Coordinates of C-alpha atoms in Angstrom, one line a residue:
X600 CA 190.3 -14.3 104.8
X601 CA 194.3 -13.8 104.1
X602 CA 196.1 -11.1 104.1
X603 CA 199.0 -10.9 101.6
X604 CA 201.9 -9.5 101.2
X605 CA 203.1 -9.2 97.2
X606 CA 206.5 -8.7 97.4
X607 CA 207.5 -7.1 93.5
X608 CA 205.0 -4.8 92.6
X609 CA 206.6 -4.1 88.5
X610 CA 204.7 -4.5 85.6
X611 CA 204.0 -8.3 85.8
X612 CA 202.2 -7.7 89.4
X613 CA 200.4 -4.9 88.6
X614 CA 198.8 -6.9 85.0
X615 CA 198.3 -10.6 87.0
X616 CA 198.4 -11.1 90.6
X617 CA 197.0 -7.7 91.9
X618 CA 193.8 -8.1 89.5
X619 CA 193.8 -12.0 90.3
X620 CA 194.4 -10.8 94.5
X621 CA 191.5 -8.2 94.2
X622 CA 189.4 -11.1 92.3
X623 CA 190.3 -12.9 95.5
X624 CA 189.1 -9.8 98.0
X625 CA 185.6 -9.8 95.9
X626 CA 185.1 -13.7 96.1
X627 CA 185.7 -13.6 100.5
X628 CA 189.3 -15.2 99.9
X629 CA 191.7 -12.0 100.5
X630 CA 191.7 -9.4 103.2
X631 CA 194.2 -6.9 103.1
X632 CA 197.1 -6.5 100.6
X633 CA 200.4 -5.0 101.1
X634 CA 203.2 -4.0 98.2
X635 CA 207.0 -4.4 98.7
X636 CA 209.5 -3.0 96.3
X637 CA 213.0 -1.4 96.2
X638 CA 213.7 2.5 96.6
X639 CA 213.4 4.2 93.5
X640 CA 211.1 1.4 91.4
X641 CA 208.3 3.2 92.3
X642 CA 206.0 5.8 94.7
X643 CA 204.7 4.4 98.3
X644 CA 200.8 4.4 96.6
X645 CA 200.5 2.2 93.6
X646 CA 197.7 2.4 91.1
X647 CA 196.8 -0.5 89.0
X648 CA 193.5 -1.8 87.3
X649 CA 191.4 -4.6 88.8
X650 CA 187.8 -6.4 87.8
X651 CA 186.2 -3.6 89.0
X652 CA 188.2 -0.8 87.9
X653 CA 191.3 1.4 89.1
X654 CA 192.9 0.5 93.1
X655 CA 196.0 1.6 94.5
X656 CA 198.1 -0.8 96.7
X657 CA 200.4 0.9 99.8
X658 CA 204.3 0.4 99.3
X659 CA 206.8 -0.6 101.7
X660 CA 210.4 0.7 100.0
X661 CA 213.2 -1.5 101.1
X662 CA 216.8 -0.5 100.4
X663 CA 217.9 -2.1 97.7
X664 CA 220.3 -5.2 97.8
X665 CA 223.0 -7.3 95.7
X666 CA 221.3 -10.6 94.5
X667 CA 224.2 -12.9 95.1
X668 CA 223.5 -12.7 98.8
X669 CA 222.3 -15.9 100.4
X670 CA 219.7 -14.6 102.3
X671 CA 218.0 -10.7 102.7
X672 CA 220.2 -7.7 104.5
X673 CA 219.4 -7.2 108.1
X674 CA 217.6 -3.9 107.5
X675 CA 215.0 -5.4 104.9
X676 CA 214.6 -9.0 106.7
X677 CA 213.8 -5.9 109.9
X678 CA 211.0 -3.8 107.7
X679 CA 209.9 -7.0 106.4
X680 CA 209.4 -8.6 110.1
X681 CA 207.9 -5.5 111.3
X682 CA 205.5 -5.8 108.3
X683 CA 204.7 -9.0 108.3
X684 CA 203.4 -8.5 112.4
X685 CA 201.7 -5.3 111.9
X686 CA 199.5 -6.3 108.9
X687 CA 199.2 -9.9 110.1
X688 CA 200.2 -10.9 106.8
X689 CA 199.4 -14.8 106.5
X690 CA 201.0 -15.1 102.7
X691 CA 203.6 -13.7 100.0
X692 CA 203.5 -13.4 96.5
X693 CA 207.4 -13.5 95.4
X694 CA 207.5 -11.3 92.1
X695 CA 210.6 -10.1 91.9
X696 CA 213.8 -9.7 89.5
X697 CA 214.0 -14.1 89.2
X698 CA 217.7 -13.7 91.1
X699 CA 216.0 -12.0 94.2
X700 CA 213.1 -14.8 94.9
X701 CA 215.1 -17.2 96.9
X702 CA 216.1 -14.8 99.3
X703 CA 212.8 -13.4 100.0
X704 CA 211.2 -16.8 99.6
X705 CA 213.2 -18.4 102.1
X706 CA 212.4 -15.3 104.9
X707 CA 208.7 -15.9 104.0
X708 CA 209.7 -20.1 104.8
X709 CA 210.9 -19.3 107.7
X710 CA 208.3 -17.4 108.7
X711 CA 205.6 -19.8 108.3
X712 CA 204.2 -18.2 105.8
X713 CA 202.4 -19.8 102.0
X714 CA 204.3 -18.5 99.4
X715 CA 202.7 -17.9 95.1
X716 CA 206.7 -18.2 93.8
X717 CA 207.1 -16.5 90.2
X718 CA 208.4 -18.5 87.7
X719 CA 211.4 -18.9 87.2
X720 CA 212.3 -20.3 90.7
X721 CA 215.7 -18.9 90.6
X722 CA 218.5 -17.7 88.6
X723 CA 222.0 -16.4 89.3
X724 CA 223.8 -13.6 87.4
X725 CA 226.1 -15.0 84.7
X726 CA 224.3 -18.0 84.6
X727 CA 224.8 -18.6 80.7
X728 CA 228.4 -17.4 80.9
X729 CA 229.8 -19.4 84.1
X730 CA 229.3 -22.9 85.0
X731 CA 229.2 -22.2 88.6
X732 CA 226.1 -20.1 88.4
X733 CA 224.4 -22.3 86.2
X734 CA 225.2 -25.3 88.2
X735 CA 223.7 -22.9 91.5
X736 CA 220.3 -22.6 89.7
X737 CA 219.8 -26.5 90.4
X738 CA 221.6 -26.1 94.2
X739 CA 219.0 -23.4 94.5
X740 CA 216.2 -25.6 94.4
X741 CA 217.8 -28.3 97.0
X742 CA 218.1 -25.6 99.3
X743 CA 215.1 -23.7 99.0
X744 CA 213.3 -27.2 99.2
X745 CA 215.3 -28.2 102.6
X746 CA 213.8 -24.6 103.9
X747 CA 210.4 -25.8 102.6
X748 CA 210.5 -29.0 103.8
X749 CA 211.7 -27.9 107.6
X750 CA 209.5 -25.0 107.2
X751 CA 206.2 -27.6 107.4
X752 CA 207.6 -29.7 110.2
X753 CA 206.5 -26.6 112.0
X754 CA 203.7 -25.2 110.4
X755 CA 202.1 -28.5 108.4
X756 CA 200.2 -26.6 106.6
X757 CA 202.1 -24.6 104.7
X758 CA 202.8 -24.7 101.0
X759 CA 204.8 -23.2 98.1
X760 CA 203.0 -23.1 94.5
X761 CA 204.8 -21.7 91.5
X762 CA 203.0 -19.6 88.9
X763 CA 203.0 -21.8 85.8
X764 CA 199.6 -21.3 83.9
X765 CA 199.9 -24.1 81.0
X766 CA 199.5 -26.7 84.3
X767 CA 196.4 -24.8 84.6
X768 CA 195.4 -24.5 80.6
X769 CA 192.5 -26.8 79.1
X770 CA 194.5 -27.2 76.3
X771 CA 197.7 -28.9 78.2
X772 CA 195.2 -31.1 80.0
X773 CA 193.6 -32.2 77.4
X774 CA 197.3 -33.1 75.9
X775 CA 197.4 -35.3 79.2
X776 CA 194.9 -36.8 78.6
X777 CA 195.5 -38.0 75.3
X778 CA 198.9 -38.9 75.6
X779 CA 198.2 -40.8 78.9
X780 CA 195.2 -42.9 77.0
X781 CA 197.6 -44.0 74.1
X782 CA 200.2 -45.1 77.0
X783 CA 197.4 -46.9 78.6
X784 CA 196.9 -49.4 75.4
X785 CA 200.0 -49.3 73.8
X786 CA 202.9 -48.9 76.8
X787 CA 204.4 -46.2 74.5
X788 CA 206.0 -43.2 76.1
X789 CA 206.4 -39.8 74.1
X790 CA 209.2 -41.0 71.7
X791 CA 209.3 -37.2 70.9
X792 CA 208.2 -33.6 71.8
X793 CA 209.3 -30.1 70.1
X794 CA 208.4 -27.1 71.4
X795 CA 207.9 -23.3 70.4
X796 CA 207.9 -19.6 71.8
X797 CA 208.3 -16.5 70.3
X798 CA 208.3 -13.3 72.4
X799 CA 207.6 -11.4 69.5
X800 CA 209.6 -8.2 71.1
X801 CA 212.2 -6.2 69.2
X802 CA 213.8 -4.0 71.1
X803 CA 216.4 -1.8 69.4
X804 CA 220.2 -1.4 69.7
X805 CA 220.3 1.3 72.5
X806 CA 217.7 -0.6 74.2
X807 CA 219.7 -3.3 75.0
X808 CA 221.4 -0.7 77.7
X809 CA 220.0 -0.3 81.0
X810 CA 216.6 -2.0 80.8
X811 CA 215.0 -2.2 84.2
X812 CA 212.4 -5.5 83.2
X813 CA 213.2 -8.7 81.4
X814 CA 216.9 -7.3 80.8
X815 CA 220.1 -9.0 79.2
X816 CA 222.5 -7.1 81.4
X817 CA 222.3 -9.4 84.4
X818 CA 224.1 -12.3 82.3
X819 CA 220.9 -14.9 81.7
X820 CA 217.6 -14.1 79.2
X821 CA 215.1 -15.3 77.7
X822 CA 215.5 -19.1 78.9
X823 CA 215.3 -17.6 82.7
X824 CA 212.5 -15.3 81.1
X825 CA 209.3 -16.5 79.3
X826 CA 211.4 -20.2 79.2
X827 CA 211.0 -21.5 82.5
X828 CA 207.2 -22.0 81.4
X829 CA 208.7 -24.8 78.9
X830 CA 211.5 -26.5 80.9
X831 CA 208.4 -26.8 82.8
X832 CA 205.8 -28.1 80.7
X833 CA 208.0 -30.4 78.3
X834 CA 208.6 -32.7 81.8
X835 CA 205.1 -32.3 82.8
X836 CA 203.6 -33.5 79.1
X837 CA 206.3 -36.2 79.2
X838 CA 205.1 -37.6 83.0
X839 CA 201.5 -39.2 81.4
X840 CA 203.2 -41.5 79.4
X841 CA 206.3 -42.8 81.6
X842 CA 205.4 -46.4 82.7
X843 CA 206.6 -49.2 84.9
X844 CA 210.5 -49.5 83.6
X845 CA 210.3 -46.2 81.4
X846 CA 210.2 -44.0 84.1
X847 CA 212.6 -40.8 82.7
X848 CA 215.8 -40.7 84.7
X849 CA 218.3 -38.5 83.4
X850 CA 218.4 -35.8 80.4
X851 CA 221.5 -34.9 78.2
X852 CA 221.0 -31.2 77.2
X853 CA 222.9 -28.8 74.3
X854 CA 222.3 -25.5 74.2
X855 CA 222.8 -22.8 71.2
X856 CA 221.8 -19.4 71.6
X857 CA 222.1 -15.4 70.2
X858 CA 223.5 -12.9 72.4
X859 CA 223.3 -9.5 72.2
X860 CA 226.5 -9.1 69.8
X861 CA 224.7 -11.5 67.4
X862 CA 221.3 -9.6 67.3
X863 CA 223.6 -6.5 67.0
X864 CA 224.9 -8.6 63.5
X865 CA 222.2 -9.7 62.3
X866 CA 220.4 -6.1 62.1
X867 CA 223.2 -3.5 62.8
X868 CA 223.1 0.0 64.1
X869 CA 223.4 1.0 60.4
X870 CA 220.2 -0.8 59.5
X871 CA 217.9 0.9 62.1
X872 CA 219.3 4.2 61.2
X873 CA 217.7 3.3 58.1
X874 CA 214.5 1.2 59.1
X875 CA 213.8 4.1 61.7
X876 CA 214.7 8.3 60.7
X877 CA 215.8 9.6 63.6
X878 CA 217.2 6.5 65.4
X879 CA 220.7 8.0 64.8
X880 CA 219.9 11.3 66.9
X881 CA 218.4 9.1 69.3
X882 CA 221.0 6.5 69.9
X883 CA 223.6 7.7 71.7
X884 CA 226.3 4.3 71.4
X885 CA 228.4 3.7 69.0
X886 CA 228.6 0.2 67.4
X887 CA 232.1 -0.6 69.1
X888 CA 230.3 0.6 72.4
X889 CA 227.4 -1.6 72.1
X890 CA 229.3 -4.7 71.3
X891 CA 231.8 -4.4 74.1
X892 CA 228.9 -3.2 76.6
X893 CA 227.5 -6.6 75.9
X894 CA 230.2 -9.1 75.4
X895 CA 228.7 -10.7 78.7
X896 CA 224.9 -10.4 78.0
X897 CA 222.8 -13.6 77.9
X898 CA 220.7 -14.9 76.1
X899 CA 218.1 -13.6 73.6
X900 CA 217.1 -16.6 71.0
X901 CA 218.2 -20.3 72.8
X902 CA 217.5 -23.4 70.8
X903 CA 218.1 -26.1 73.5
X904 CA 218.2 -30.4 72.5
X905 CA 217.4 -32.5 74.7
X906 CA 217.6 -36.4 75.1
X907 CA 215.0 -37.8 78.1
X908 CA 216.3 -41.2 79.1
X909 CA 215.5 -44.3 81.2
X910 CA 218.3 -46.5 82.5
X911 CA 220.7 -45.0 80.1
X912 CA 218.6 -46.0 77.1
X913 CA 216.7 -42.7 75.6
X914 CA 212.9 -42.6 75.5
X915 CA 212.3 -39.1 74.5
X916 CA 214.2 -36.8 72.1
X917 CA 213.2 -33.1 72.3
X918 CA 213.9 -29.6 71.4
X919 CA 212.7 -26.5 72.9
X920 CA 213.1 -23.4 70.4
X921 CA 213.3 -20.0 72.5
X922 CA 212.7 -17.2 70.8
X923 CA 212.9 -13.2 71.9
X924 CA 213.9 -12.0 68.7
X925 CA 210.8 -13.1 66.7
X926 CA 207.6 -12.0 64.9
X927 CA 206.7 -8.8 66.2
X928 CA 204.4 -5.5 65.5
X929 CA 206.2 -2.7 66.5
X930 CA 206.1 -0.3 64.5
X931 CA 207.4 3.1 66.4
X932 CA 210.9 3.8 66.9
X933 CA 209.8 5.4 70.4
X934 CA 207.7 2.5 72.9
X935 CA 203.8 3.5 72.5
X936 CA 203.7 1.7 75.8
X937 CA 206.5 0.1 78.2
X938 CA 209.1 -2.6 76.5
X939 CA 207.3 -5.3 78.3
X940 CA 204.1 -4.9 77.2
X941 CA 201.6 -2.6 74.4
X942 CA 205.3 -2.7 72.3
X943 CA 204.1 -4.5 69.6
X944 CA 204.8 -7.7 71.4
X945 CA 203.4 -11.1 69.8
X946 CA 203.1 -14.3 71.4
X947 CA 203.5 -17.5 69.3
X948 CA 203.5 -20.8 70.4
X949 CA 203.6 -24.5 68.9
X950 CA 204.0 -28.1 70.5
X951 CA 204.1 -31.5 68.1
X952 CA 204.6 -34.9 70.4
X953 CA 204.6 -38.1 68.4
X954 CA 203.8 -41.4 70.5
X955 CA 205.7 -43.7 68.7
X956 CA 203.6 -44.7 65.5
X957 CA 200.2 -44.8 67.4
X958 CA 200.0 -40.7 67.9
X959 CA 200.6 -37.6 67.1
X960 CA 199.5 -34.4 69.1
X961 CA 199.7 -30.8 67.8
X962 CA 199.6 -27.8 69.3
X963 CA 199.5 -24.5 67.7
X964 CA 198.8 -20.8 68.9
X965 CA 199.4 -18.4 66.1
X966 CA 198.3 -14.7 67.0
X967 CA 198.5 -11.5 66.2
X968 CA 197.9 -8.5 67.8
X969 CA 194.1 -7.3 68.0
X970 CA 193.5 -5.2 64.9
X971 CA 190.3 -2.5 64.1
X972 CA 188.0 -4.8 62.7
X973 CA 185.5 -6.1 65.4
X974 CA 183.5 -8.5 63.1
X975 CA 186.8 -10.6 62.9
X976 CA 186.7 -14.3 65.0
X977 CA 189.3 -14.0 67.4
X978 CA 189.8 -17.2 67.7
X979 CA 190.7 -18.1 64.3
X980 CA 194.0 -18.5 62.9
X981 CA 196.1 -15.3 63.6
X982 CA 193.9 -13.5 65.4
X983 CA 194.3 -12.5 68.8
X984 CA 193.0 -15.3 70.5
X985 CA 193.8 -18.1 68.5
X986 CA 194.5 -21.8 69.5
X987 CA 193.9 -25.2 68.2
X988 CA 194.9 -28.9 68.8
X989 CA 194.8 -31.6 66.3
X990 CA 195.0 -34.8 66.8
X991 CA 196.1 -37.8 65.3
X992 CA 196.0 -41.8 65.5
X993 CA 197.1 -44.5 63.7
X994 CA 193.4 -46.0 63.0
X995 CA 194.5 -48.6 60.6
X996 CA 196.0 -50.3 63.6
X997 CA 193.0 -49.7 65.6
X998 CA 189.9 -49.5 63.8
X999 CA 188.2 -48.3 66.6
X1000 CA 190.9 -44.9 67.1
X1001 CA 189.7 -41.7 65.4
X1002 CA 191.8 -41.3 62.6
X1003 CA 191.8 -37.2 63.0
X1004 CA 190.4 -34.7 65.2
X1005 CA 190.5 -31.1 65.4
X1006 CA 190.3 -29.0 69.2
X1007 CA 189.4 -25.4 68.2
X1008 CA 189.0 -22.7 71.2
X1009 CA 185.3 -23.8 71.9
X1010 CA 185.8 -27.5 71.6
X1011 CA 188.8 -26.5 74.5
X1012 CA 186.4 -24.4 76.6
X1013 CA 185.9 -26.6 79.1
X1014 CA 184.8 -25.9 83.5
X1015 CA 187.2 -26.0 86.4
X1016 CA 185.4 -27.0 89.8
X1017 CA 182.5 -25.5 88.3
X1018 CA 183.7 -22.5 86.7
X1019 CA 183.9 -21.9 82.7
X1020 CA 187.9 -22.1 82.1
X1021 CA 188.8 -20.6 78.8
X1022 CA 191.9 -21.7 77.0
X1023 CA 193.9 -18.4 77.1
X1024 CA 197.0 -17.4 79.0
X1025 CA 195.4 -14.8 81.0
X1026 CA 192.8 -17.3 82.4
X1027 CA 194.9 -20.0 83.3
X1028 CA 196.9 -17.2 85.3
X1029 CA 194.2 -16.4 87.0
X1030 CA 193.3 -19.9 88.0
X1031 CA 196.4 -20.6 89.4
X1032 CA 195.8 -18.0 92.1
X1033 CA 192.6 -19.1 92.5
X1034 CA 193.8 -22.6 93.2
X1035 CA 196.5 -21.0 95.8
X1036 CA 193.7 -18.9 97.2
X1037 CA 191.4 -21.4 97.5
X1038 CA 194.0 -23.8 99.3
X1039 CA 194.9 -21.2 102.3
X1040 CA 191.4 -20.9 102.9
X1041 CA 190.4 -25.0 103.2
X1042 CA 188.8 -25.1 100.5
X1043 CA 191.3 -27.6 98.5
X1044 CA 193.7 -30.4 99.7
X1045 CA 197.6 -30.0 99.1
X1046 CA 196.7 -33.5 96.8
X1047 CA 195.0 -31.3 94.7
X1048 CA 197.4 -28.4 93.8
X1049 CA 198.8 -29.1 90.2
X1050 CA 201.9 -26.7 90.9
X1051 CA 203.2 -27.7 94.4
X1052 CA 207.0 -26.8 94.3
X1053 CA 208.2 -30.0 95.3
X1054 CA 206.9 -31.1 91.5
X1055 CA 209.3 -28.7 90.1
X1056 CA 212.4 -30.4 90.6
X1057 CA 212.5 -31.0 86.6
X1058 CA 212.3 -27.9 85.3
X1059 CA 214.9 -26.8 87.9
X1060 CA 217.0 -29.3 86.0
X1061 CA 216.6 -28.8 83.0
X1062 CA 217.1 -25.0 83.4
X1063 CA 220.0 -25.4 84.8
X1064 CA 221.6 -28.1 82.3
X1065 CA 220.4 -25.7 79.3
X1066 CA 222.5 -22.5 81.3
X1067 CA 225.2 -24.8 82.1
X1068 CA 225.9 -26.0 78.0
X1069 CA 225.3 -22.1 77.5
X1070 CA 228.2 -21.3 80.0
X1071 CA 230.7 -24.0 79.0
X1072 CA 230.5 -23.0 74.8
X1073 CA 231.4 -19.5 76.7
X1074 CA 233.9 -20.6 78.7
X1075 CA 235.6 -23.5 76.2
X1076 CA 235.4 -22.1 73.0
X1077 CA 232.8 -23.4 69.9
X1078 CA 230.2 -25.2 70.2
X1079 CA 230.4 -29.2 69.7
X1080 CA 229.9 -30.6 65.8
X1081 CA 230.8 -27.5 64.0
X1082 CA 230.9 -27.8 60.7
X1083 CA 231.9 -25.7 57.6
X1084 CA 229.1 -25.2 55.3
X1085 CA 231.2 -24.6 52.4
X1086 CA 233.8 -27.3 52.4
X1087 CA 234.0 -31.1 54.0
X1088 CA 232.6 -31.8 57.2
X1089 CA 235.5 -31.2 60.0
X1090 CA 235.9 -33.1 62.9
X1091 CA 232.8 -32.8 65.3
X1092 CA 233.7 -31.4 68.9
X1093 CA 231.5 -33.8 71.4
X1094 CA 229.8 -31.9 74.6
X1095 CA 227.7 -33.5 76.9
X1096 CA 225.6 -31.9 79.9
X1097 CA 223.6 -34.7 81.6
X1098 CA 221.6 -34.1 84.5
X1099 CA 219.7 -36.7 86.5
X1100 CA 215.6 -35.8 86.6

């Protein structure tokens, strides 16, 4: 059995990979595991609910550290060593702030030890206001795959697996699937994908300010967020259906987003002082003070285009529709949980792909929050659970194609190496430890992992290319093909990011 070190104990550890971790210790994959966090996140004993009911974890406290650094301070690479050797740690679990995990996942490299790398795999402060640091997301990833690949020249079996769950979701395989079949018959690539995700947070004016998790402040947001799952899976639905001489090459990307001043337009300090008595007692910022607080705050809604080509010709138009400031149920004025999660927060989720005129694939996960009534299905349409796939072929071109067919949640209930796998989030999660798990112990070949890191060098890309259109409409004014609404079209500004896949 391993013993593992989770590096990042905050409130995504302590709902996913401590439960998944202590799954692991009752299945005879995990030994011991060891916390890691910064002074003054947290107390040296932390409690957090597994399978089986309420654990704590112990806590190193490392000092904390500026995230632009290349590589960790002396003094926490030292406690880190020390703790590493004591507790014969043989893996990490990198769950950090996003702009710490290269640092720490490089000293884990160059330890020898596996790493479970949070998504995203990197971001640098300021990304969507300065080129430079959106161009470093994508040096990031060269670099941190030289450590990798230098790392198993001396230890050959070690690997790197990032935490994306729709690689591990029936739902997205059965997408595969489809799309691959059609390609099979037809040569057709995707000619098309759009895709969907709501948050479903609000989070009001003076809470904006000095948010520990999932903040603004730090110049990046919801694309280095929640988004990295989508720069990820757009590429990965696309791969099925590249063939000989369509192969995707290079991507052109545009980016246009809301900031923090534009949220603070579009409902104003004014109008929660009247959506919420007592919210002008509470808030303790002027509107002047909030909008120059967060003149370089990044991102909260991103609506990103994107052109997939293949020898300079393009194969695959798509648009990827980020959303933080969307359908939610909150309610309170004051959290009834944390502002991560139990805040009213709502996620919804759509993907349409059209193959050409033979297919059409859509994807749609519209839920709401769990309400009193227990007799309700879950799975149906805005209910808590809900998902569905429908499919699409052109049947009067071949008789033989089902003309429609509907996916529901059972019909995507489906088994992974023998165990049920349900289409929801929170499985999937849990299955992409299990594959990690299940890997350090010999019981899977590095074939077989769906999320190596050396797979990811698309999303990387396309991460960066969205941050770096974000970062040049900062830095060189308005956006390209602006156009007045109200009187004749004026002349469009032209902007191109291309990046090669």
């Amino acid at each position: 059995m391993k013993n593992f070190l989770v590096v990042g104990v905050g409130p995504h550890a302590r709902r996913s990979h401590l439960p998944a971790l202590a799954a692991g210790q009752a299945a005879g994959l995990v030994g011991t595991i060891y916390g890691v966090d910064v002074l003054g996140a947290m107390d040296v004993l932390l409690p957090f609910d597994a399978d089986d009911g309420p654990r704590t974890l112990p806590v190193t406290l490392v000092e904390p550290f500026d995230s632009r650094l290349p590589a960790l301070p002396d003094t926490v690479r030292r406690t880190l060593d020390t703790l590493a050797e004591s507790r014969s740690i043989d893996a990490v679990v990198v769950s950090t702030e996003p702009a710490y995990h290269m640092a720490y996942t490089r000293w884990a490299l160059e330890r020898g030890l596996s790493v479970l790398l949070d998504k995203p795999l990197s971001v640098q402060a300021g990304a969507s206001t300065a080129p430079e640091r959106a161009t470093a997301i994508l040096t990031d990833f060269d670099g941190i795959l030289a450590t990798y690949e230098r790392a198993r020249q001396r230890h050959p079996d070690l690997i790197v697996s990032v935490q994306c769950q729709r690689r591990y979701h029936p739902a997205f395989w059965q997408m595969r699937e489809l799309i691959s079949e059609i390609a099979d018959e037809t040569n057709c690539p995707v000619t098309s994908i759009q895709s969907f995700h709501s948050d479903g947070q609000w989070r009001l004016p003076d809470e904006l300010l000095g948010l520990s998790y999932h903040g603004f402040d730090q110049g990046y947001g919801k694309a280095a967020h929640s988004g990295y799952h989508f720069f990820d899976i757009v590429p990965w639905l696309l791969e099925p259906g590249e063939r000989n001489g369509k192969e995707l090459d290079a991507v052109t990307i545009h980016a246009h987003v809301t900031r923090p001043t534009d949220f603070l337009a579009q409902l104003t300090v004014a109008d929660h002082e009247r959506l919420f008595p007592g919210f002008a007692a509470r808030n303790p910022y002027t509107p002047q003070e909030l909008h120059l607080a967060t003149q370089k705050f990044g991102e909260v809604d991103a609506f990103i285009s994107m052109a997939f080509k293949s020898r300079g010709r393009i194969m695959t138009l798509g648009s990827l529709n980020l959303v933080h400031n969307g359908f939610s149920q909150r309610g309170n004025m004051t959290p009834a949980a944390s502002l991560y999660k139990g805040n009213g927060r709502v996620r919804q989720e759509t993907h349409i792909i059209q193959q050409g005129p033979f297919q059409a694939i859509h994807l749609h996960s519209l839920q709401t929050l769990s309400g009193s009534n227990t007799s309700e299905d879950p799975h149906a349409v805005g209910r808590e659970s809900h998902i569905e796939v429908h499919v699409l072929r052109n049947n009067r071109f071949r008789p033989d194609w089902t003309e429609y067919t509907r996916l529901d949640y059972k019909a995507l209930t489906t088994t992974w190496d023998t165990h049920l796998a349900l289409p929801t989030q929170q499985s999937s999660r849990r299955r992409a430890t299990h594959e990690f798990l299940e890997y350090l112990n010999g019981w899977r070949t590095r074939e077989q992992m769906r999320s190596e890191l050396t797979s990811h060098r698309p999303a990387a890309t396309l991460m960066s290319g969205a941050y770096l259109s974000m970062a040049h409409q900062q830095v060189s004014g308005p956006p390209p093909a602006t156009l007045n609404l109200r009187a004749p079209a004026s002349e469009a500004i032209r902007d191109r990011t291309e990046a090669s896949l």
